[in-house]
Every structure is written in structure tokens, then in C-alpha cells.
Amino acid sequence: WNPFGRRDRGYMMLFGVVGAILYGIFAFVPASQPSLILAVVMLTAAFLFVQSGQTGLGATIARQHVMTGQMSSALNIAASVAGLIPLCLGGYLSTFLEGEKAEIAARILFLTGGVAMAGVALYAAWRPRVVYDNVHAETREFHPLQDFARLFTHWPVYPALPIWFLWNFAPGSVTPLQY
């Protein structure tokens, strides 16, 4: 599937807009446990599509420019910095919304998320020539069993897998870590 004929950028644009619309809808839905659960599920799905588009676009650019290691490092640094921004803004918003009613606070938070997702969609629509002018569409046949066999017969994957597992295994991280 190729949204708007723009491949990975199309996913970022489409689901950035879908996420912004969903945030806008949930801003005006009364806050209740079922509505918040539905919001989390739907907004997470939209965000994962945006993130998949970003990852695919980064991988395509990295492969075509023969700089996968550099792109991986750049995306990890950008993701780490970008992960700090919501934490800081969340603290500020929490303090700012402390005296507000729950409905108004939820509305402000959802509208803030909608603005952020709209910004992602606009960013995906931006097409700097220096980045995209020499990127071409990749076509490759998909053979999952052959790809898995090739991956597991490649010996350097075995030291990387435990490192990756230990890096990603973090019980108590995210919400419990914040408290």
C-alpha cells in the first residue's frame, strides 16, 4: 500500500492527520474509562503507523546513501532527545492543569497531542531536495523464509541479539521509572 504515492512519507502524512483528527475527537468526548482506553488504543495504532513510516524512510535513505550505521546513531540520538521533550512538557502541563477540572485538562492534553500529530504530518509533507532528490523507489521481492534463513546463517547476528535483548529488557522502565 502506497498512501498518496509517497511511500513511507505517505504513511507519516496520512496517519499524522488521522492521529490529529482522533486527538481532536477525543478532546470533546467525555473522559471516562472506556473512552480513554479506546483513545489509547486508536492513538497508539495511528502513532505506530507514523513511526513505521519514519523507520522505513530512514532505512531507505540510509541504504541508498550507504550510511546505515550513521543513520542508526542519528535516529537514536534524535529519539532520545525527542523523548525528553514530552517528559519536560508533561511536567509543565501537569503543573499548569493542576487546578483545572478533569474534563478541561483532558481536552487541553488531547488538543496538544493533536497539534503535535498535525506537526508530524506537515513535517512529512515537507520535502527537502537535498535529502530526497537522489532517493529512488526500491523494489524487491519479498521472500520471508529465505530472508529468515539468510539472517540466521549470518554469524554476526548472534552477538548482536543478546546485546539487543539486554538493551530492550527494562522491567520497571517508562511509567514506574518516572515514579
Coordinates of N, CA, C and O in Angstrom, one line a residue:
W1 N 0.9 -1.2 0.0 CA 0.0 0.0 0.0 C 0.9 1.2 0.0 O 1.9 1.3 0.7
N2 N 0.5 2.2 -0.8 CA 1.4 3.4 -1.0 C 0.5 4.6 -0.9 O 0.1 5.2 -1.9
P3 N 0.3 5.1 0.4 CA -0.6 6.3 0.5 C 0.0 7.5 -0.2 O 1.1 7.9 -0.1
F4 N -0.9 8.1 -1.0 CA -0.6 9.3 -1.8 C 0.5 9.2 -2.8 O 1.1 10.1 -3.2
G5 N 0.9 7.9 -3.0 CA 2.0 7.7 -3.9 C 3.4 8.2 -3.4 O 4.3 8.4 -4.1
R6 N 3.4 8.3 -2.1 CA 4.7 8.9 -1.4 C 5.4 7.9 -0.5 O 6.2 8.3 0.3
R7 N 5.0 6.6 -0.6 CA 5.6 5.6 0.2 C 5.6 5.9 1.7 O 4.6 6.1 2.2
D8 N 6.8 5.8 2.3 CA 6.9 6.0 3.8 C 6.4 7.3 4.2 O 5.7 7.5 5.3
R9 N 6.7 8.4 3.5 CA 6.2 9.7 3.8 C 4.7 9.8 3.8 O 4.1 10.5 4.6
G10 N 4.1 9.0 2.9 CA 2.6 8.9 2.8 C 2.0 8.4 4.1 O 1.0 8.9 4.6
Y11 N 2.7 7.4 4.7 CA 2.2 6.8 6.0 C 2.3 7.9 7.1 O 1.4 8.0 7.9
M12 N 3.4 8.6 7.1 CA 3.6 9.7 8.1 C 2.5 10.8 7.9 O 2.0 11.3 8.9
M13 N 2.3 11.1 6.6 CA 1.3 12.2 6.4 C -0.1 11.7 6.7 O -0.8 12.4 7.4
L14 N -0.5 10.5 6.2 CA -1.9 10.1 6.4 C -2.2 9.8 7.9 O -3.2 10.3 8.4
F15 N -1.3 9.1 8.5 CA -1.6 8.7 9.9 C -1.3 9.9 10.9 O -1.8 9.9 12.0
G16 N -0.5 10.8 10.5 CA -0.3 12.1 11.3 C -1.6 12.8 11.3 O -2.1 13.3 12.3
V17 N -2.3 12.9 10.1 CA -3.6 13.6 10.0 C -4.6 12.8 10.8 O -5.5 13.3 11.5
V18 N -4.6 11.4 10.6 CA -5.6 10.6 11.3 C -5.4 10.7 12.8 O -6.4 10.9 13.6
G19 N -4.2 10.8 13.3 CA -3.9 10.9 14.7 C -4.4 12.3 15.2 O -5.0 12.4 16.3
A20 N -4.1 13.4 14.4 CA -4.6 14.7 14.8 C -6.1 14.7 14.9 O -6.7 15.3 15.8
I21 N -6.8 14.1 13.9 CA -8.3 14.1 13.9 C -8.8 13.3 15.2 O -9.7 13.7 15.9
L22 N -8.1 12.1 15.4 CA -8.5 11.3 16.6 C -8.3 12.1 17.9 O -9.2 12.1 18.8
Y23 N -7.2 12.8 18.0 CA -7.0 13.6 19.2 C -8.1 14.7 19.3 O -8.6 14.9 20.4
G24 N -8.4 15.3 18.2 CA -9.5 16.3 18.2 C -10.8 15.7 18.6 O -11.6 16.3 19.4
I25 N -11.1 14.5 18.1 CA -12.4 13.9 18.5 C -12.4 13.6 20.0 O -13.4 13.9 20.7
F26 N -11.3 13.0 20.5 CA -11.3 12.6 21.9 C -11.2 13.8 22.8 O -11.5 13.6 24.0
A27 N -10.8 14.9 22.3 CA -10.8 16.1 23.2 C -12.2 16.5 23.6 O -12.3 17.1 24.6
F28 N -13.1 16.2 22.8 CA -14.5 16.6 23.1 C -15.4 15.4 23.5 O -16.6 15.6 23.7
V29 N -14.9 14.2 23.6 CA -15.6 13.1 24.2 C -15.5 13.1 25.7 O -14.4 13.4 26.2
P30 N -16.6 12.9 26.4 CA -16.4 13.0 27.9 C -15.4 11.9 28.3 O -15.4 10.8 27.9
A31 N -14.5 12.3 29.2 CA -13.5 11.5 29.7 C -14.1 10.4 30.7 O -14.6 10.7 31.7
S32 N -14.0 9.2 30.3 CA -14.4 8.0 31.1 C -13.4 6.9 30.8 O -12.6 7.0 29.9
Q33 N -13.5 5.9 31.6 CA -12.5 4.8 31.4 C -12.6 4.2 30.0 O -11.6 4.0 29.4
P34 N -13.8 3.8 29.6 CA -13.9 3.2 28.2 C -13.4 4.2 27.1 O -12.7 3.7 26.2
S35 N -13.7 5.5 27.2 CA -13.3 6.4 26.2 C -11.8 6.6 26.2 O -11.2 6.7 25.1
L36 N -11.2 6.6 27.4 CA -9.8 6.7 27.5 C -9.0 5.5 27.0 O -8.0 5.6 26.3
I37 N -9.6 4.3 27.2 CA -9.0 3.1 26.7 C -9.1 3.1 25.2 O -8.1 2.7 24.5
L38 N -10.2 3.4 24.7 CA -10.4 3.5 23.2 C -9.4 4.5 22.6 O -8.8 4.3 21.6
A39 N -9.2 5.7 23.3 CA -8.3 6.7 22.8 C -6.9 6.2 22.8 O -6.2 6.4 21.8
V40 N -6.5 5.5 23.8 CA -5.1 4.9 23.9 C -4.9 3.9 22.7 O -3.9 4.0 22.1
V41 N -5.8 3.0 22.5 CA -5.7 2.0 21.5 C -5.6 2.6 20.1 O -4.7 2.4 19.3
M42 N -6.6 3.5 19.8 CA -6.6 4.1 18.5 C -5.5 5.1 18.2 O -4.9 5.0 17.1
L43 N -5.1 5.9 19.2 CA -4.0 6.8 19.0 C -2.7 6.1 18.9 O -1.8 6.5 18.2
T44 N -2.5 5.0 19.7 CA -1.3 4.2 19.6 C -1.1 3.6 18.2 O -0.1 3.6 17.7
A45 N -2.2 3.1 17.7 CA -2.2 2.5 16.4 C -1.8 3.5 15.3 O -0.9 3.3 14.5
A46 N -2.4 4.7 15.4 CA -2.0 5.8 14.5 C -0.6 6.2 14.6 O 0.2 6.3 13.6
F47 N -0.1 6.3 15.9 CA 1.3 6.6 16.1 C 2.3 5.6 15.6 O 3.3 5.9 15.0
L48 N 1.9 4.3 15.7 CA 2.8 3.2 15.3 C 2.9 3.2 13.7 O 4.0 2.9 13.2
F49 N 1.8 3.6 13.0 CA 1.9 3.7 11.6 C 2.9 4.9 11.2 O 3.7 4.8 10.3
V50 N 2.8 6.0 12.0 CA 3.7 7.1 11.7 C 5.1 6.7 12.0 O 6.0 7.0 11.2
Q51 N 5.3 6.0 13.1 CA 6.7 5.6 13.4 C 7.2 4.6 12.4 O 8.4 4.6 12.1
S52 N 6.4 3.7 11.9 CA 6.8 2.7 10.9 C 7.2 3.5 9.6 O 8.2 3.1 9.0
G53 N 6.5 4.5 9.3 CA 6.8 5.3 8.1 C 8.2 6.0 8.3 O 9.0 6.0 7.4
Q54 N 8.4 6.5 9.5 CA 9.6 7.2 9.8 C 10.8 6.2 9.7 O 11.9 6.5 9.2
T55 N 10.6 5.0 10.3 CA 11.7 4.0 10.3 C 12.0 3.5 8.9 O 13.1 3.4 8.5
G56 N 10.9 3.3 8.1 CA 11.1 2.8 6.8 C 11.8 3.9 5.9 O 12.7 3.6 5.1
L57 N 11.4 5.1 6.1 CA 12.1 6.2 5.3 C 13.5 6.3 5.7 O 14.4 6.5 4.9
G58 N 13.8 6.3 7.0 CA 15.2 6.4 7.5 C 16.0 5.2 6.9 O 17.2 5.4 6.5
A59 N 15.5 4.0 6.9 CA 16.2 2.8 6.4 C 16.5 3.0 4.9 O 17.6 2.6 4.4
T60 N 15.5 3.4 4.2 CA 15.6 3.6 2.7 C 16.7 4.6 2.4 O 17.6 4.4 1.6
I61 N 16.7 5.7 3.1 CA 17.7 6.8 2.9 C 19.1 6.3 3.3 O 20.0 6.5 2.6
A62 N 19.1 5.6 4.4 CA 20.4 5.1 4.9 C 21.0 4.1 3.9 O 22.2 4.1 3.6
R63 N 20.2 3.1 3.4 CA 20.7 2.1 2.5 C 21.2 2.8 1.2 O 22.2 2.4 0.7
Q64 N 20.4 3.7 0.7 CA 20.8 4.3 -0.6 C 21.9 5.3 -0.5 O 22.6 5.5 -1.5
H65 N 22.2 5.8 0.7 CA 23.3 6.7 0.9 C 24.5 5.9 1.5 O 25.5 6.5 1.8
V66 N 24.3 4.6 1.7 CA 25.3 3.7 2.3 C 25.9 4.3 3.6 O 27.0 4.5 3.8
M67 N 24.9 4.5 4.5 CA 25.3 5.1 5.8 C 24.3 4.6 6.9 O 23.8 5.3 7.7
T68 N 24.1 3.3 6.9 CA 23.1 2.7 7.8 C 23.6 2.9 9.3 O 22.7 3.2 10.2
G69 N 24.8 2.8 9.6 CA 25.3 3.0 11.0 C 25.2 4.4 11.4 O 24.7 4.7 12.5
Q70 N 25.5 5.3 10.5 CA 25.3 6.7 10.9 C 23.9 7.1 11.1 O 23.5 7.9 12.0
M71 N 23.0 6.6 10.2 CA 21.6 6.9 10.3 C 21.0 6.3 11.6 O 20.2 6.9 12.3
S72 N 21.5 5.1 12.0 CA 21.0 4.5 13.2 C 21.4 5.3 14.4 O 20.6 5.6 15.3
S73 N 22.6 5.8 14.4 CA 23.1 6.7 15.5 C 22.3 8.0 15.6 O 21.9 8.4 16.6
A74 N 22.1 8.6 14.4 CA 21.4 9.8 14.3 C 20.0 9.7 14.8 O 19.5 10.5 15.6
L75 N 19.3 8.6 14.4 CA 17.9 8.4 14.8 C 17.8 8.1 16.3 O 16.9 8.5 17.0
N76 N 18.8 7.3 16.8 CA 18.8 7.0 18.3 C 19.0 8.3 19.1 O 18.3 8.5 20.1
I77 N 19.9 9.2 18.7 CA 20.1 10.4 19.4 C 18.8 11.3 19.3 O 18.3 11.9 20.3
A78 N 18.3 11.4 18.1 CA 17.1 12.2 17.9 C 15.9 11.7 18.7 O 15.1 12.4 19.3
A79 N 15.7 10.4 18.7 CA 14.7 9.8 19.5 C 14.9 10.0 21.0 O 13.9 10.2 21.7
S80 N 16.1 10.0 21.5 CA 16.4 10.2 22.9 C 16.0 11.6 23.3 O 15.4 11.9 24.3
V81 N 16.5 12.6 22.4 CA 16.2 14.0 22.7 C 14.7 14.2 22.6 O 14.1 14.9 23.4
A82 N 14.1 13.7 21.5 CA 12.6 13.9 21.4 C 11.9 13.2 22.5 O 10.8 13.7 22.9
G83 N 12.4 12.2 23.1 CA 11.7 11.5 24.3 C 11.8 12.4 25.5 O 10.9 12.3 26.4
L84 N 12.8 13.2 25.6 CA 12.9 14.1 26.8 C 11.9 15.3 26.7 O 11.5 15.8 27.8
I85 N 11.6 15.7 25.5 CA 10.8 16.9 25.4 C 9.4 16.7 26.0 O 8.9 17.5 26.8
P86 N 8.7 15.5 25.6 CA 7.4 15.3 26.2 C 7.4 15.2 27.8 O 6.5 15.5 28.4
L87 N 8.5 14.6 28.3 CA 8.6 14.5 29.7 C 8.7 15.9 30.4 O 8.0 16.1 31.4
C88 N 9.5 16.7 29.8 CA 9.5 18.1 30.4 C 8.2 18.9 30.2 O 7.7 19.5 31.1
L89 N 7.7 18.8 29.0 CA 6.4 19.5 28.7 C 5.3 18.9 29.6 O 4.4 19.6 30.0
G90 N 5.3 17.5 29.7 CA 4.3 16.9 30.6 C 4.3 17.4 32.0 O 3.3 17.6 32.6
G91 N 5.5 17.6 32.5 CA 5.6 18.1 33.9 C 5.0 19.5 34.0 O 4.3 19.9 34.9
Y92 N 5.4 20.4 33.0 CA 4.9 21.7 32.9 C 3.3 21.7 32.8 O 2.6 22.4 33.5
L93 N 2.8 20.9 31.8 CA 1.4 20.8 31.6 C 0.7 20.3 32.9 O -0.4 20.7 33.2
S94 N 1.3 19.3 33.6 CA 0.7 18.8 34.8 C 0.5 19.9 35.8 O -0.5 20.0 36.5
T95 N 1.6 20.7 36.0 CA 1.5 21.8 37.0 C 0.5 22.8 36.5 O -0.3 23.3 37.3
F96 N 0.5 23.1 35.2 CA -0.4 24.1 34.7 C -1.9 23.7 34.8 O -2.8 24.5 35.1
L97 N -2.2 22.4 34.6 CA -3.5 21.9 34.6 C -4.0 21.4 36.0 O -5.1 20.9 36.1
E98 N -3.2 21.6 37.0 CA -3.5 21.0 38.3 C -4.8 21.6 38.9 O -5.6 20.8 39.5
G99 N -5.1 22.8 38.7 CA -6.3 23.4 39.3 C -7.5 23.3 38.4 O -8.6 23.7 38.8
E100 N -7.3 22.7 37.2 CA -8.5 22.6 36.2 C -9.3 21.4 36.5 O -8.9 20.4 37.2
K101 N -10.5 21.4 36.0 CA -11.4 20.3 36.1 C -10.9 19.2 35.2 O -10.2 19.5 34.2
A102 N -11.2 18.0 35.5 CA -10.7 16.8 34.7 C -11.0 16.9 33.2 O -10.2 16.6 32.3
E103 N -12.3 17.3 32.9 CA -12.7 17.5 31.5 C -11.9 18.5 30.7 O -11.5 18.2 29.6
I104 N -11.7 19.6 31.4 CA -10.9 20.7 30.7 C -9.4 20.3 30.5 O -8.8 20.5 29.5
A105 N -8.9 19.6 31.6 CA -7.5 19.2 31.5 C -7.3 18.1 30.4 O -6.4 18.2 29.6
A106 N -8.3 17.2 30.3 CA -8.2 16.2 29.3 C -8.3 16.8 27.9 O -7.6 16.5 27.0
R107 N -9.2 17.8 27.7 CA -9.4 18.5 26.5 C -8.1 19.2 26.0 O -7.7 19.1 24.9
I108 N -7.5 19.9 27.0 CA -6.2 20.6 26.6 C -5.1 19.6 26.3 O -4.4 19.8 25.3
L109 N -5.0 18.5 27.0 CA -4.0 17.5 26.7 C -4.2 16.9 25.3 O -3.3 16.7 24.5
F110 N -5.5 16.5 25.0 CA -5.8 15.9 23.7 C -5.5 16.9 22.6 O -5.0 16.5 21.5
L111 N -5.9 18.2 22.8 CA -5.7 19.2 21.7 C -4.2 19.4 21.5 O -3.7 19.6 20.4
T112 N -3.4 19.3 22.6 CA -1.9 19.5 22.5 C -1.4 18.3 21.7 O -0.5 18.5 20.8
G113 N -1.9 17.1 21.9 CA -1.4 15.9 21.1 C -1.8 16.1 19.7 O -1.1 15.7 18.8
G114 N -3.0 16.6 19.4 CA -3.5 16.8 18.1 C -2.6 17.8 17.3 O -2.3 17.6 16.1
V115 N -2.2 18.8 18.0 CA -1.3 19.8 17.3 C 0.1 19.1 17.0 O 0.6 19.3 15.9
A116 N 0.5 18.3 17.9 CA 1.8 17.6 17.7 C 1.7 16.7 16.5 O 2.6 16.6 15.7
M117 N 0.6 15.9 16.4 CA 0.5 15.0 15.3 C 0.3 15.7 14.0 O 0.8 15.3 12.9
A118 N -0.4 16.9 14.0 CA -0.6 17.7 12.8 C 0.8 18.2 12.4 O 1.1 18.3 11.2
G119 N 1.6 18.5 13.3 CA 3.0 19.0 13.0 C 3.8 17.8 12.4 O 4.6 18.1 11.4
V120 N 3.6 16.6 12.8 CA 4.3 15.5 12.2 C 3.8 15.3 10.8 O 4.7 15.1 9.9
A121 N 2.5 15.4 10.5 CA 2.0 15.3 9.2 C 2.6 16.4 8.3 O 3.0 16.2 7.1
L122 N 2.7 17.6 8.8 CA 3.2 18.7 8.0 C 4.7 18.5 7.7 O 5.2 18.8 6.6
Y123 N 5.4 18.0 8.7 CA 6.8 17.7 8.6 C 7.0 16.7 7.5 O 8.0 16.7 6.7
A124 N 6.2 15.6 7.4 CA 6.3 14.6 6.4 C 6.0 15.1 5.0 O 6.5 14.6 4.0
A125 N 5.1 16.2 4.9 CA 4.8 16.7 3.6 C 6.0 17.6 3.1 O 6.1 17.8 1.9
W126 N 6.8 18.1 4.0 CA 8.0 18.9 3.6 C 9.0 17.9 2.9 O 9.2 16.8 3.4
R127 N 9.5 18.4 1.8 CA 10.4 17.5 1.0 C 11.7 18.3 0.6 O 11.8 18.8 -0.4
P128 N 12.6 18.3 1.5 CA 13.9 19.0 1.2 C 14.6 18.3 0.0 O 14.8 17.1 0.1
R129 N 15.0 19.0 -1.0 CA 15.6 18.5 -2.2 C 16.9 17.8 -1.8 O 17.3 16.8 -2.4
V130 N 17.7 18.3 -0.9 CA 19.0 17.8 -0.6 C 18.9 16.3 -0.1 O 19.8 15.5 -0.3
V131 N 17.7 16.0 0.5 CA 17.5 14.7 1.1 C 16.9 13.7 0.0 O 17.4 12.6 -0.2
Y132 N 15.9 14.2 -0.7 CA 15.1 13.3 -1.5 C 15.4 13.3 -3.0 O 14.9 12.4 -3.6
D133 N 16.1 14.2 -3.5 CA 16.3 14.3 -4.9 C 17.0 13.0 -5.5 O 16.8 12.6 -6.6
N134 N 17.9 12.4 -4.7 CA 18.6 11.3 -5.2 C 18.1 9.9 -4.5 O 18.8 8.9 -4.6
V135 N 17.0 10.0 -3.9 CA 16.4 8.7 -3.4 C 15.4 8.2 -4.4 O 14.6 8.9 -4.9
H136 N 15.6 6.9 -4.7 CA 14.8 6.3 -5.7 C 13.9 5.2 -5.0 O 14.3 4.7 -4.0
A137 N 12.8 4.8 -5.7 CA 12.0 3.8 -5.2 C 12.7 2.4 -5.2 O 13.4 2.1 -6.2
E138 N 12.6 1.7 -4.1 CA 13.2 0.4 -4.1 C 12.2 -0.7 -4.4 O 11.1 -0.7 -3.8
T139 N 12.5 -1.6 -5.2 CA 11.6 -2.7 -5.5 C 12.4 -4.0 -5.2 O 13.5 -4.1 -5.7
R140 N 11.8 -4.8 -4.5 CA 12.5 -6.1 -4.1 C 11.4 -7.1 -3.8 O 10.4 -6.8 -3.2
E141 N 11.6 -8.3 -4.3 CA 10.7 -9.4 -4.0 C 10.8 -9.8 -2.5 O 11.9 -9.8 -2.0
F142 N 9.7 -10.1 -1.9 CA 9.6 -10.5 -0.5 C 9.5 -12.0 -0.4 O 8.6 -12.6 -0.8
H143 N 10.6 -12.6 0.2 CA 10.6 -14.0 0.5 C 10.9 -14.2 2.0 O 12.1 -14.3 2.3
P144 N 9.9 -14.2 2.8 CA 10.2 -14.2 4.3 C 11.0 -15.4 4.7 O 11.9 -15.3 5.6
L145 N 10.8 -16.6 4.2 CA 11.5 -17.8 4.7 C 13.0 -17.7 4.3 O 13.9 -18.0 5.0
Q146 N 13.3 -17.2 3.0 CA 14.6 -17.1 2.6 C 15.3 -16.0 3.4 O 16.5 -16.1 3.7
D147 N 14.6 -14.9 3.7 CA 15.2 -13.8 4.5 C 15.5 -14.3 5.9 O 16.6 -13.9 6.4
F148 N 14.7 -15.1 6.5 CA 15.0 -15.6 7.9 C 16.1 -16.5 7.8 O 17.0 -16.5 8.7
A149 N 16.2 -17.4 6.8 CA 17.3 -18.3 6.7 C 18.6 -17.6 6.5 O 19.6 -17.9 7.1
R150 N 18.6 -16.5 5.7 CA 19.8 -15.7 5.4 C 20.2 -15.0 6.7 O 21.4 -14.9 7.1
L151 N 19.2 -14.5 7.5 CA 19.5 -13.8 8.8 C 20.2 -14.8 9.8 O 21.2 -14.4 10.4
F152 N 19.6 -15.9 9.9 CA 20.1 -16.8 11.0 C 21.3 -17.6 10.6 O 22.0 -18.3 11.4
T153 N 21.7 -17.6 9.3 CA 23.0 -18.2 8.9 C 24.1 -17.1 8.9 O 25.3 -17.5 8.6
H154 N 23.8 -15.9 9.2 CA 24.8 -14.8 9.2 C 25.3 -14.7 10.7 O 24.6 -14.3 11.6
W155 N 26.6 -15.2 10.9 CA 27.1 -15.3 12.3 C 27.1 -14.0 13.1 O 26.9 -14.1 14.3
P156 N 27.3 -12.8 12.5 CA 27.4 -11.6 13.4 C 26.0 -11.3 14.1 O 26.0 -10.5 15.0
V157 N 25.0 -11.9 13.7 CA 23.7 -11.6 14.3 C 23.7 -12.2 15.7 O 23.0 -11.7 16.6
Y158 N 24.4 -13.3 16.0 CA 24.4 -13.9 17.3 C 24.9 -13.1 18.4 O 24.3 -13.0 19.5
P159 N 26.0 -12.4 18.3 CA 26.4 -11.5 19.4 C 25.5 -10.3 19.5 O 25.2 -9.7 20.6
A160 N 24.9 -9.8 18.4 CA 24.0 -8.6 18.4 C 22.7 -8.9 19.1 O 22.1 -8.1 19.8
L161 N 22.2 -10.1 19.0 CA 20.9 -10.5 19.6 C 20.9 -10.4 21.1 O 19.9 -9.7 21.7
P162 N 21.8 -10.9 21.8 CA 21.8 -10.7 23.3 C 22.0 -9.3 23.7 O 21.4 -8.8 24.7
I163 N 22.8 -8.6 22.9 CA 23.0 -7.2 23.3 C 21.7 -6.4 23.1 O 21.3 -5.6 23.9
W164 N 21.0 -6.7 22.0 CA 19.8 -6.0 21.7 C 18.7 -6.4 22.8 O 18.0 -5.6 23.3
F165 N 18.7 -7.7 23.2 CA 17.8 -8.1 24.2 C 18.0 -7.4 25.5 O 17.1 -6.9 26.2
L166 N 19.3 -7.4 25.9 CA 19.6 -6.7 27.2 C 19.3 -5.2 27.1 O 18.9 -4.6 28.1
W167 N 19.5 -4.6 26.0 CA 19.3 -3.2 25.8 C 17.8 -2.9 26.0 O 17.3 -1.9 26.5
N168 N 16.9 -3.8 25.4 CA 15.5 -3.6 25.4 C 14.8 -4.2 26.6 O 13.6 -3.8 26.8
F169 N 15.4 -5.0 27.3 CA 14.8 -5.6 28.5 C 15.0 -4.6 29.7 O 16.1 -4.4 30.2
A170 N 13.9 -4.0 30.0 CA 14.0 -3.0 31.1 C 12.7 -3.0 31.9 O 11.8 -2.2 31.8
P171 N 12.6 -4.1 32.8 CA 11.4 -4.1 33.6 C 11.4 -2.9 34.6 O 12.5 -2.5 35.1
G172 N 10.3 -2.3 34.7 CA 10.2 -1.2 35.6 C 10.5 0.1 34.9 O 10.5 1.2 35.5
S173 N 10.7 0.1 33.6 CA 11.0 1.4 32.9 C 9.7 2.0 32.5 O 8.6 1.5 32.7
V174 N 9.8 3.2 31.9 CA 8.7 4.0 31.5 C 8.0 4.5 32.7 O 8.5 5.2 33.5
T175 N 6.7 4.2 32.9 CA 5.9 4.8 33.9 C 6.4 4.5 35.3 O 6.6 5.4 36.1
P176 N 6.7 3.2 35.7 CA 7.3 3.0 37.0 C 8.6 3.7 37.3 O 8.8 4.2 38.4
L177 N 9.4 3.8 36.3 CA 10.7 4.5 36.4 C 10.5 6.0 36.8 O 11.3 6.6 37.5
Q178 N 9.4 6.6 36.2 CA 9.2 8.0 36.5 C 8.8 8.3 37.9 O 9.0 9.4 38.4
Y179 N 8.2 7.3 38.6 CA 7.8 7.5 39.9 C 8.9 7.0 40.9 O 8.9 7.2 42.0

